[in-house]
mmCIF file of C-alpha atoms in Angstrom:
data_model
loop_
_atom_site.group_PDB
_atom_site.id
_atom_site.type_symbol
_atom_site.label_atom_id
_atom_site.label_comp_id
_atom_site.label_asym_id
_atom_site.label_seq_id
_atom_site.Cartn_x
_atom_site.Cartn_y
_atom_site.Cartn_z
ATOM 1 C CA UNK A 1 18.314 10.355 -30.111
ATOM 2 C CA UNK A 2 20.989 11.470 -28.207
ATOM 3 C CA UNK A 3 18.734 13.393 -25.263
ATOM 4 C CA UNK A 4 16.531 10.477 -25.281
ATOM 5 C CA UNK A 5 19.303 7.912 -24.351
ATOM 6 C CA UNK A 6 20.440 10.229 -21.824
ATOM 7 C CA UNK A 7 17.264 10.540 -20.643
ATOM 8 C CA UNK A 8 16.918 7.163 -19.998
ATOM 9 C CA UNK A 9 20.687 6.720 -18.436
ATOM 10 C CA UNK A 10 19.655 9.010 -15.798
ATOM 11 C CA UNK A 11 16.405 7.177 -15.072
ATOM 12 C CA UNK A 12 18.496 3.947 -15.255
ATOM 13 C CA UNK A 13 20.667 5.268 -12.703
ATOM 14 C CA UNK A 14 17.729 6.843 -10.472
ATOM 15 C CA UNK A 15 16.773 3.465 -10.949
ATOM 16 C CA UNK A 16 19.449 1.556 -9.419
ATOM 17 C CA UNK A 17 20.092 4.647 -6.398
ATOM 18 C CA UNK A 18 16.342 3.321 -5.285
ATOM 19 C CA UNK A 19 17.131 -0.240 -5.574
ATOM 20 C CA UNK A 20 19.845 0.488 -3.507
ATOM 21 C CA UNK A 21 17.950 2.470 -1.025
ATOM 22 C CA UNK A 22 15.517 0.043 -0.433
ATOM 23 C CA UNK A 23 18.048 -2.652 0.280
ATOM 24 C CA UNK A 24 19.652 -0.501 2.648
ATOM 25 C CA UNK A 25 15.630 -0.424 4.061
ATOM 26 C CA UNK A 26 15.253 -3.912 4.239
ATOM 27 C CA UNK A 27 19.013 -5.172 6.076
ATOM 28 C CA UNK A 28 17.849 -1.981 8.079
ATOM 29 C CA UNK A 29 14.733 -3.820 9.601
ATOM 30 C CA UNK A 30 16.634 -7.074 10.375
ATOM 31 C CA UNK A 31 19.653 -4.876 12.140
ATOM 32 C CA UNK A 32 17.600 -2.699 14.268
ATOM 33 C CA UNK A 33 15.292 -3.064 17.071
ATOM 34 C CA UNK A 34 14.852 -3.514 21.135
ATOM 35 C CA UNK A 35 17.097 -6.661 20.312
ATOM 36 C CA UNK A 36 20.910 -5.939 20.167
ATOM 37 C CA UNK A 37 22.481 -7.630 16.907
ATOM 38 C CA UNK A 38 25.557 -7.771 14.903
ATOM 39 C CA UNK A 39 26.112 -8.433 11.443
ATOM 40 C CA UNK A 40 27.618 -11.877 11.841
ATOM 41 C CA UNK A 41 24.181 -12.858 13.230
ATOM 42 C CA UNK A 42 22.287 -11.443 10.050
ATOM 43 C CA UNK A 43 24.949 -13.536 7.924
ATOM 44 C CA UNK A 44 24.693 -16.922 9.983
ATOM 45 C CA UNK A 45 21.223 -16.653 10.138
ATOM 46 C CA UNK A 46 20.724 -17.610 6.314
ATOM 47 C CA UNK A 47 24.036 -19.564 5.630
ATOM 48 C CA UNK A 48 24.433 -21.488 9.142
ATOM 49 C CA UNK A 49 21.041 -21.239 11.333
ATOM 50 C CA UNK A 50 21.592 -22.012 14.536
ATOM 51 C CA UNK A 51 18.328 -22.458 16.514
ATOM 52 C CA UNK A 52 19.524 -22.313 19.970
ATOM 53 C CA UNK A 53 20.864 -18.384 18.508
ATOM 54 C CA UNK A 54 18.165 -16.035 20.121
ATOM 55 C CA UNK A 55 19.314 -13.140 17.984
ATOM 56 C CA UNK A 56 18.808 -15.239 14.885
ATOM 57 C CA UNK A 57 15.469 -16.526 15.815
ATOM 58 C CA UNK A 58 14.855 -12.586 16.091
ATOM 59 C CA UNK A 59 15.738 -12.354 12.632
ATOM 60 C CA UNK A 60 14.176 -15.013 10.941
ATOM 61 C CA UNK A 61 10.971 -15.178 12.806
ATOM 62 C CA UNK A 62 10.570 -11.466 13.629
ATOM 63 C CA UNK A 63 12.216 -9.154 11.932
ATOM 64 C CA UNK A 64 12.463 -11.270 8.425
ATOM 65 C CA UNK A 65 8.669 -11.306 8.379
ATOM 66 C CA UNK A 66 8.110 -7.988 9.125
ATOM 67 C CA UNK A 67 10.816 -6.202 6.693
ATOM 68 C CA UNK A 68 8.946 -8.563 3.624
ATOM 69 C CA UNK A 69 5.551 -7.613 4.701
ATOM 70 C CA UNK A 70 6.598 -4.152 4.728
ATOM 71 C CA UNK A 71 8.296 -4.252 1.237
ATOM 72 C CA UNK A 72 5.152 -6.043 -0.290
ATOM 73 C CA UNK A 73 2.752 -3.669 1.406
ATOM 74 C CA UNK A 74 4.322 -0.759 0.846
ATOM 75 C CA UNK A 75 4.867 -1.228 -3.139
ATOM 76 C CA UNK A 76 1.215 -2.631 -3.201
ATOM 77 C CA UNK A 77 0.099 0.766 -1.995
ATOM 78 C CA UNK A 78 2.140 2.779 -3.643
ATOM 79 C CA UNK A 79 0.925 1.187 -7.621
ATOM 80 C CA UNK A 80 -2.123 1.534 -6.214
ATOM 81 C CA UNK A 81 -2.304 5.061 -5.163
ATOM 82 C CA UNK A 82 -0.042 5.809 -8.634
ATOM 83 C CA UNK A 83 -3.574 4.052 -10.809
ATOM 84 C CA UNK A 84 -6.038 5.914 -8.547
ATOM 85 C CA UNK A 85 -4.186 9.250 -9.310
ATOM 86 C CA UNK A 86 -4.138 8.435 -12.945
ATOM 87 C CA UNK A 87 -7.860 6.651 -13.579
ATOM 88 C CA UNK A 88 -9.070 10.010 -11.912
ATOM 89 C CA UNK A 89 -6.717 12.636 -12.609
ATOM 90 C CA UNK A 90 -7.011 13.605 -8.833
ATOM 91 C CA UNK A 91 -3.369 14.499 -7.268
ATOM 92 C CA UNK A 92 -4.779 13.983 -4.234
ATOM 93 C CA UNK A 93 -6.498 10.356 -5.138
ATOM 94 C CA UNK A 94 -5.142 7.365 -3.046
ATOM 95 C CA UNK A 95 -6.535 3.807 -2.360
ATOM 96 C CA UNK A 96 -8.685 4.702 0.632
ATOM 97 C CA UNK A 97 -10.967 7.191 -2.110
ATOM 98 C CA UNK A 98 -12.466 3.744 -3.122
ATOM 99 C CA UNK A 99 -13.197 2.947 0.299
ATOM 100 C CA UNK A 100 -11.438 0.185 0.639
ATOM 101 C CA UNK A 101 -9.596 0.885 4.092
ATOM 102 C CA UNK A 102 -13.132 1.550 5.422
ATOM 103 C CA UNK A 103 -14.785 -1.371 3.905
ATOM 104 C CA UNK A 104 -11.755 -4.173 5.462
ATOM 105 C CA UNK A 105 -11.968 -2.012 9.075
ATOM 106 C CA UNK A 106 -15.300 -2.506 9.293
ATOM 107 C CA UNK A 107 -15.383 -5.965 8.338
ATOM 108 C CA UNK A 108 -12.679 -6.447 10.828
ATOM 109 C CA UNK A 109 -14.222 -5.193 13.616
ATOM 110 C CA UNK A 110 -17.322 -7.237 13.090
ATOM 111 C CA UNK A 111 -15.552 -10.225 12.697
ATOM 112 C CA UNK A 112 -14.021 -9.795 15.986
ATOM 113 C CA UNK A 113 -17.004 -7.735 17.631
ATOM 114 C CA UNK A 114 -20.241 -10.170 16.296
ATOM 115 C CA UNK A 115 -17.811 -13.085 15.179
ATOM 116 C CA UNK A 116 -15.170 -13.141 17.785
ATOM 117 C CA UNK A 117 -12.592 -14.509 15.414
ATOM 118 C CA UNK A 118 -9.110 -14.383 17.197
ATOM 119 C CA UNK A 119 -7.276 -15.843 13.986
ATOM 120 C CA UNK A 120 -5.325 -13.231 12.219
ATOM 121 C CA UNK A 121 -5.841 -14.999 8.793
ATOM 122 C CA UNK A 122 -9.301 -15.412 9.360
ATOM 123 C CA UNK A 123 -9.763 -11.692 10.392
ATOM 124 C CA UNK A 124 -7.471 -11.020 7.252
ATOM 125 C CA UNK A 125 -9.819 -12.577 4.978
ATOM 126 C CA UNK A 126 -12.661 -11.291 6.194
ATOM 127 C CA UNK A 127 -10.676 -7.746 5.791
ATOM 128 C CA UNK A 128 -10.317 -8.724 2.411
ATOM 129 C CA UNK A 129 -14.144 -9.740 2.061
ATOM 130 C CA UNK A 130 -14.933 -6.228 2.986
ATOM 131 C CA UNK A 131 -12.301 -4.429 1.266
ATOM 132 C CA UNK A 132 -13.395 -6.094 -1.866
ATOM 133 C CA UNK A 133 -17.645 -5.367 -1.213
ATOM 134 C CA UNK A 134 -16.490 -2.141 -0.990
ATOM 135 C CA UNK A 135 -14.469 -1.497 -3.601
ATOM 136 C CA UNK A 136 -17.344 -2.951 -5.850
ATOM 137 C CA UNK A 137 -19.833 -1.166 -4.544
ATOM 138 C CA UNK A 138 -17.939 2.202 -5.492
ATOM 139 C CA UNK A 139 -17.552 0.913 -8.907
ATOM 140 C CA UNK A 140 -21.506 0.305 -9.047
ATOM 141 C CA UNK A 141 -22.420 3.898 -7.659
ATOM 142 C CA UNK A 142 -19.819 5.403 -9.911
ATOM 143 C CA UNK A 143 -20.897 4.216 -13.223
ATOM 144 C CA UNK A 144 -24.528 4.578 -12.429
ATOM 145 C CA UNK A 145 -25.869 7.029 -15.513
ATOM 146 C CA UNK A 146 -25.812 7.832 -19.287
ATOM 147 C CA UNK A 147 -22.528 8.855 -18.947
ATOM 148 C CA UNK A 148 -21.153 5.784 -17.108
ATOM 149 C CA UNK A 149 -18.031 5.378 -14.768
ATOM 150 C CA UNK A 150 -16.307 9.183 -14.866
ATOM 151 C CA UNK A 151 -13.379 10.104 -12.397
ATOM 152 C CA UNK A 152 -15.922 12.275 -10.329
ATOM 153 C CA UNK A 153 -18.499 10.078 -10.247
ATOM 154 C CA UNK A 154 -15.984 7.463 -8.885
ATOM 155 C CA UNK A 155 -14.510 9.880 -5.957
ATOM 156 C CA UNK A 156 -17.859 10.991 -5.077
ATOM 157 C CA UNK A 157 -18.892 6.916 -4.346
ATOM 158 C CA UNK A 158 -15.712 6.163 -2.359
ATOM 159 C CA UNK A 159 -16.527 9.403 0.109
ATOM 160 C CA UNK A 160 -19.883 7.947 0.424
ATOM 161 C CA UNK A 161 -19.040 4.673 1.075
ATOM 162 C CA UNK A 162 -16.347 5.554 3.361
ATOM 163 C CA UNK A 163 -18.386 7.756 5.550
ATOM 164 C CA UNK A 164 -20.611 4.990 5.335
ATOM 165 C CA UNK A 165 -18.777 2.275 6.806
ATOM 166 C CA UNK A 166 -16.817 4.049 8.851
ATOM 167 C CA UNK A 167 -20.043 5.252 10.610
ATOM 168 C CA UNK A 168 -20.964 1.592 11.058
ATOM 169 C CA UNK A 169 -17.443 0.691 12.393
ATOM 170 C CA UNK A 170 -17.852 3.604 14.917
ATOM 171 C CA UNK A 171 -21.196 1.992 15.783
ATOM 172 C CA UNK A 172 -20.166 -1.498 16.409
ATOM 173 C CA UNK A 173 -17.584 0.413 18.738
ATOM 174 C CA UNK A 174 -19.659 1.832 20.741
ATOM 175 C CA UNK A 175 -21.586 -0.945 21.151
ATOM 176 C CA UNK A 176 -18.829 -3.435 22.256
ATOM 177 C CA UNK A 177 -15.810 -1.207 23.693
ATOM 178 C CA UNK A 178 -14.272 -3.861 25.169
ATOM 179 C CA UNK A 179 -13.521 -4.656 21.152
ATOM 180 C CA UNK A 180 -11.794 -1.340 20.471
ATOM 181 C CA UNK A 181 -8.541 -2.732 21.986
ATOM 182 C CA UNK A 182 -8.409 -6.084 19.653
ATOM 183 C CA UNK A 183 -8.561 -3.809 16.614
ATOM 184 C CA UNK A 184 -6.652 -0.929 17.494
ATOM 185 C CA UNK A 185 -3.615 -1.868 15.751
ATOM 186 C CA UNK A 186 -5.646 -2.437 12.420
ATOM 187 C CA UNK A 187 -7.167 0.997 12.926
ATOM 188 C CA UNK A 188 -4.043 2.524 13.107
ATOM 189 C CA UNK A 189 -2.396 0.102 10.595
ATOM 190 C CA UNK A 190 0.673 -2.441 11.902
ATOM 191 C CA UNK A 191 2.793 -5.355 10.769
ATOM 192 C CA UNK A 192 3.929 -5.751 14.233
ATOM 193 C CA UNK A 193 3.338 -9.336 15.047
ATOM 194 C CA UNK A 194 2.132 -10.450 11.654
ATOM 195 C CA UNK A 195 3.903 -13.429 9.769
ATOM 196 C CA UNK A 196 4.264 -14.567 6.671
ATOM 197 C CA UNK A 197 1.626 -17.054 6.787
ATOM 198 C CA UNK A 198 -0.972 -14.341 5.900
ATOM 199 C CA UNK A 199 1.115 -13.606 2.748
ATOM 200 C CA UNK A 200 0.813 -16.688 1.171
ATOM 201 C CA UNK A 201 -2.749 -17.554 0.679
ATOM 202 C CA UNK A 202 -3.451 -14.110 -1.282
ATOM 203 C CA UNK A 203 0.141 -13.930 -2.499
ATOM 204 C CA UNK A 204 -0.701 -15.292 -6.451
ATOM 205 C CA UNK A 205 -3.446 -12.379 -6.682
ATOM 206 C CA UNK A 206 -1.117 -9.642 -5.724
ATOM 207 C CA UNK A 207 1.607 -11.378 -8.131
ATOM 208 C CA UNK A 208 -0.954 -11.044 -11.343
ATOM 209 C CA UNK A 209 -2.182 -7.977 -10.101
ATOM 210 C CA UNK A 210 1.254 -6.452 -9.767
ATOM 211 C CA UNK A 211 2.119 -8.011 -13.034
ATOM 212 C CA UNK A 212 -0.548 -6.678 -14.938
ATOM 213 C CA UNK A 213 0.290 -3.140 -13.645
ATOM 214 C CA UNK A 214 3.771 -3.294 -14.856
ATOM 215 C CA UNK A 215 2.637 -3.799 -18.960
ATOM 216 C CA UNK A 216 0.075 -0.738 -18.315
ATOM 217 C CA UNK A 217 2.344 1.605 -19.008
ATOM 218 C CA UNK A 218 1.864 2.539 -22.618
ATOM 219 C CA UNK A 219 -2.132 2.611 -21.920
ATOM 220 C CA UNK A 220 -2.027 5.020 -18.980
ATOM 221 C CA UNK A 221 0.331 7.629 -20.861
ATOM 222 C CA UNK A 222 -2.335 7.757 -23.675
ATOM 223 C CA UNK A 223 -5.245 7.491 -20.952
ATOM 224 C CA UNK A 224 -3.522 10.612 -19.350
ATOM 225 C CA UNK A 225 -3.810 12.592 -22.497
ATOM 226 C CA UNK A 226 -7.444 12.718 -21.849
ATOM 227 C CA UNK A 227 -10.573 10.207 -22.014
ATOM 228 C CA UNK A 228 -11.838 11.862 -25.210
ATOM 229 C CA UNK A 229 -8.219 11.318 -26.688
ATOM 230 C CA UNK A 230 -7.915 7.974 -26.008
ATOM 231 C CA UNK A 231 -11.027 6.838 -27.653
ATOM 232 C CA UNK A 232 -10.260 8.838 -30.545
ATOM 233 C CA UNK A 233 -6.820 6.391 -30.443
ATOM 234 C CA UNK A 234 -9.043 3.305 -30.293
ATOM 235 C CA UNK A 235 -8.320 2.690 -26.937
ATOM 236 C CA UNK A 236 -11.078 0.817 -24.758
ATOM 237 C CA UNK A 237 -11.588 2.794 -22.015
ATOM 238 C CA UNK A 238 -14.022 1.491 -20.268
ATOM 239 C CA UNK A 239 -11.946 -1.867 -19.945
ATOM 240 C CA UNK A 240 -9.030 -0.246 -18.770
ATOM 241 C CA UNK A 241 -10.678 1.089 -15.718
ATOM 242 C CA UNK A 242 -12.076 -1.621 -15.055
ATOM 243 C CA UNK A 243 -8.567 -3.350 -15.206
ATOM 244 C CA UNK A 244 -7.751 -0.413 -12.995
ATOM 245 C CA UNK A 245 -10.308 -1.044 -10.587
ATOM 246 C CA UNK A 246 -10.048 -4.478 -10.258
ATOM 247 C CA UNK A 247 -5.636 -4.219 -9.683
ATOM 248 C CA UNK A 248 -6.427 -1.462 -6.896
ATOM 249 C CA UNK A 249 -9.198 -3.472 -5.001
ATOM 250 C CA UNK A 250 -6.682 -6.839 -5.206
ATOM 251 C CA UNK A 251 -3.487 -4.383 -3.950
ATOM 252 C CA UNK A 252 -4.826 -1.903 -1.218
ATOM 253 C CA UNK A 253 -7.342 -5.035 -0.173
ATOM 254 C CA UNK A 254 -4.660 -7.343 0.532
ATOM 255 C CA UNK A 255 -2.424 -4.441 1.883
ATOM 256 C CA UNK A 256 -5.322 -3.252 4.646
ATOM 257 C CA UNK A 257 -6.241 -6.990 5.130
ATOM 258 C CA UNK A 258 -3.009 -7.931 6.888
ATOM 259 C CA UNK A 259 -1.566 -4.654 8.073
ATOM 260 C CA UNK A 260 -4.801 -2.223 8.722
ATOM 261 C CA UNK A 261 -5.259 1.119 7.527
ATOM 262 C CA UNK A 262 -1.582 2.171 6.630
ATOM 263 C CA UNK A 263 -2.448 5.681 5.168
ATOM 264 C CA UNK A 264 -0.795 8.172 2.782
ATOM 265 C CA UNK A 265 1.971 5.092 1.289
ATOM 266 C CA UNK A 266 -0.486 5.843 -1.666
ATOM 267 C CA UNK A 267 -0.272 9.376 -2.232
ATOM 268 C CA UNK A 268 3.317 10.462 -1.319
ATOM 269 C CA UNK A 269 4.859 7.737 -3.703
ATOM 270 C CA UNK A 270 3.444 8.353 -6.967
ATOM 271 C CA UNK A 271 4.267 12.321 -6.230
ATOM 272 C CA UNK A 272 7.679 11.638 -5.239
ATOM 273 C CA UNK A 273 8.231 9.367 -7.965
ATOM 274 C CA UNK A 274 6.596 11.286 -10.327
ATOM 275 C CA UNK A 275 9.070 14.549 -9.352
ATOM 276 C CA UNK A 276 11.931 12.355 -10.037
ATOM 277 C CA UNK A 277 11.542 10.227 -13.140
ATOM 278 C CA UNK A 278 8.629 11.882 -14.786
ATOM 279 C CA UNK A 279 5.041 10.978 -15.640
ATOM 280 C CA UNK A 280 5.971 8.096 -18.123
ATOM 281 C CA UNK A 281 4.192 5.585 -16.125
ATOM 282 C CA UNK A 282 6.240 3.159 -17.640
ATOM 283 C CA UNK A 283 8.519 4.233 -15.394
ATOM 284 C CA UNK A 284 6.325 5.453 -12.616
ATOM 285 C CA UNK A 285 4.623 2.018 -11.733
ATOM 286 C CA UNK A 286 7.702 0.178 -11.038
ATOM 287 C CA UNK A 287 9.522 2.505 -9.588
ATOM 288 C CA UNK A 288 6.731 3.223 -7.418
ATOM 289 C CA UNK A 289 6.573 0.073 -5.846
ATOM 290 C CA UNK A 290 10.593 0.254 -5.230
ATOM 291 C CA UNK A 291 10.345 3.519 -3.812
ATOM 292 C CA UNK A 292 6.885 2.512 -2.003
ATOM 293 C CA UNK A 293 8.990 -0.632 -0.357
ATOM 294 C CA UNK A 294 11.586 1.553 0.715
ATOM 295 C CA UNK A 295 8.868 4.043 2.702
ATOM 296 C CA UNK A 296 7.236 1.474 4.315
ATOM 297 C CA UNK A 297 10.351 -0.270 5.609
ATOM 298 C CA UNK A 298 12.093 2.700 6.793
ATOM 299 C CA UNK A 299 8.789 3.879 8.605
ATOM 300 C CA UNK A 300 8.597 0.325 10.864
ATOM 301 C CA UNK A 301 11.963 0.682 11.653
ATOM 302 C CA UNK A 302 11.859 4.562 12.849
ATOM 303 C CA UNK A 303 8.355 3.175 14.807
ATOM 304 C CA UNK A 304 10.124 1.111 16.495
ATOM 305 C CA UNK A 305 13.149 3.172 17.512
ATOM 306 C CA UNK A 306 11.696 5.858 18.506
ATOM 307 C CA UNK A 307 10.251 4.728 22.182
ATOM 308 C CA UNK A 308 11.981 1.827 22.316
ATOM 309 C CA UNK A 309 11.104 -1.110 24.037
ATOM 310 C CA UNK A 310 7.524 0.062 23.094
ATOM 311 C CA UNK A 311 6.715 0.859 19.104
ATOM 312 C CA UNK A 312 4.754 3.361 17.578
ATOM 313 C CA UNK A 313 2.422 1.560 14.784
ATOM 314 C CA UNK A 314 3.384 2.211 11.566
ATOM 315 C CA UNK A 315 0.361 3.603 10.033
ATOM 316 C CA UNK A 316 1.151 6.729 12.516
ATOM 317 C CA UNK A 317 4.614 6.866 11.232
ATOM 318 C CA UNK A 318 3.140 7.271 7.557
ATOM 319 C CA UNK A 319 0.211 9.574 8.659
ATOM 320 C CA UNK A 320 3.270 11.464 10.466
ATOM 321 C CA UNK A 321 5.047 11.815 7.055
ATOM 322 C CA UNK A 322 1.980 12.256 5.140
ATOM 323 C CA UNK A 323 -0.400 14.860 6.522
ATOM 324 C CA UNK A 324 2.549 17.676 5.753
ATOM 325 C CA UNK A 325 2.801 16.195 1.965
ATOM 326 C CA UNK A 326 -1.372 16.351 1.707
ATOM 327 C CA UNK A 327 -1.864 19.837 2.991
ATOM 328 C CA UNK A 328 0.805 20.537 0.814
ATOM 329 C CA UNK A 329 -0.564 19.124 -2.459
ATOM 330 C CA UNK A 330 -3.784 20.048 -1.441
ATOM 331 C CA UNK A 331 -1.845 24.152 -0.888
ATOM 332 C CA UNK A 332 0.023 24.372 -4.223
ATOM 333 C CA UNK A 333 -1.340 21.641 -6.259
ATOM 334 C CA UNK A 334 2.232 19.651 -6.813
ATOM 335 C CA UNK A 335 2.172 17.555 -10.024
ATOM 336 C CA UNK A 336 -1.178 16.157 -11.671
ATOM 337 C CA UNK A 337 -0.970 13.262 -13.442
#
């Protein structure tokens, strides 16, 4: 009793250092950028806006939006690359193994290449349209059989379909280059210039989705002991990847629908997490999305140091950190599950 509650006071307290460190994250994106501020302005801005302020427009039009898109984003990836990892038992499983990053791209690009949409919420749904098809269509292909859904059946469909449409996406491409421009920043992921309007139409879906992940705990520790294990304890596994399924289409699509393809968010959380406070997802999940937030935000604002007044897109920043971390895993074989 007494190692378990100190257990759980130093997971408490790992707790509250990444609370910390993601507010630190987020008053981090409204302090810095090409824009010189103070702290006063930060302050004013939500206790005594003054429109004719320029620096406080900055903040609550620019930099506002961008350090809540990154903090939704970024823990939307992360608790979904932390239920990929555990529905397959892959360490190296993430969001885009469903092909769901493929799937919105593509649908992107056609809606700007064939449909010449120039609305960022109609190119956003239509991300989410194809993030969804494809995240359905991998669900399809990988319980095809006698045996039904299995983790490799599932990894082997998302390759497939993400060669697939990425193929297509090159195609379309080709055929239009004067397209490959419009959509570079969704290729290379971005929440540069996105507001909060996007956010709120497919806000309530990543709300249940999110909130449904948080009471899975208990279910994923006893799915991690093994498939044949959790039958044996009466659980229904077939539902719960479905559940699993449905959360990580609803998180990574809405994630790739307004930013792009912001790689590797998915993978480096759940490891880092998992090194820190253990596999107990009940734990893991929420914590994820804290830690996921904190990524995310810190990433935009290094982009946008770095070459300042240009930016970097953020989804380079995160391939940046990421591509070490996955050769890495992929080297030693970090942590499963």
């Amino acid at each position: 009793m007494s190692y378990l509650l100190k257990t759980n006071l130093s997971k408490i307290i790992g707790a509250a250092i990444a609370v910390l460190l993601f507010l630190s994250a987020f008053l981090s994106s409204l302090y810095f950028g090409q824009t010189a501020i103070v702290v006063d302005d930060i302050v004013q801005a939500f206790t005594s806006f003054n429109s004719s302020s320029i620096n406080q427009l900055v903040i609550l039009e620019e930099r506002l939006p961008r350090a809540v898109l990154g903090s939704v984003i970024g823990a939307c990836l992360a608790i979904a690359g932390a239920l990929m990892q555990a529905l397959t038992g892959n360490p190296l499983a993430s969001p885009s193994i469903f092909g769901i990053n493929a799937g919105a791209l593509f649908f992107v690009v056609l809606s700007i290449t064939l449909f010449s949409f120039t609305s960022l919420v109609q190119i956003m749904w239509m991300a989410l349209l194809g993030a969804t098809l494809a995240g359905v269509i991998v669900f399809m292909l990988g319980s095809l059989g006698r045996e039904g859904m299995t983790p490799v059946k599932v990894v082997l469909a998302g390759a497939a379909i993400s060669a697939l449409f990425s193929s297509m996406t090159q195609a379309m491409l080709v055929l239009d280059e004067n397209g490959l421009q419009q959509v570079l920043f969704w290729l290379t992921g971005s929440i540069s210039g996105r507001s909060l309007d996007m956010l709120y139409p497919i806000l309530p879906f990543i709300v249940v989705a999110v909130g449904v992940s948080m009471f899975m705990g208990n279910a994923l520790n006893v799915f991690a002991t093994g498939e044949d294990v959790a039958k044996n304890l009466g659980q229904k596994t077939t539902l719960l990847k479905i559940a699993i399924g449905v959360i990580v289409i609803i998180l990574a699509g809405s994630s790739v629908s307004i930013a792009g393809a912001i790689g590797f968010i998915g993978l480096v959380v759940p490891h880092i997490t998992r090194g820190i406070f253990g596999p107990d997802h009940r734990w893991l999940i929420p914590l994820c999305a804290v830690l996921g937030a904190s990524l995310l935000v810190s990433a935009d604002v290094v982009a946008r140091l770095l070459i300042m007044p240009q930016e970097i897109p953020v989804g380079i920043m995160t391939a940046l950190i990421g591509t070490p971390f996955f050769i890495y895993i992929a080297r030693y074989g970090l942590t499963k599950r």
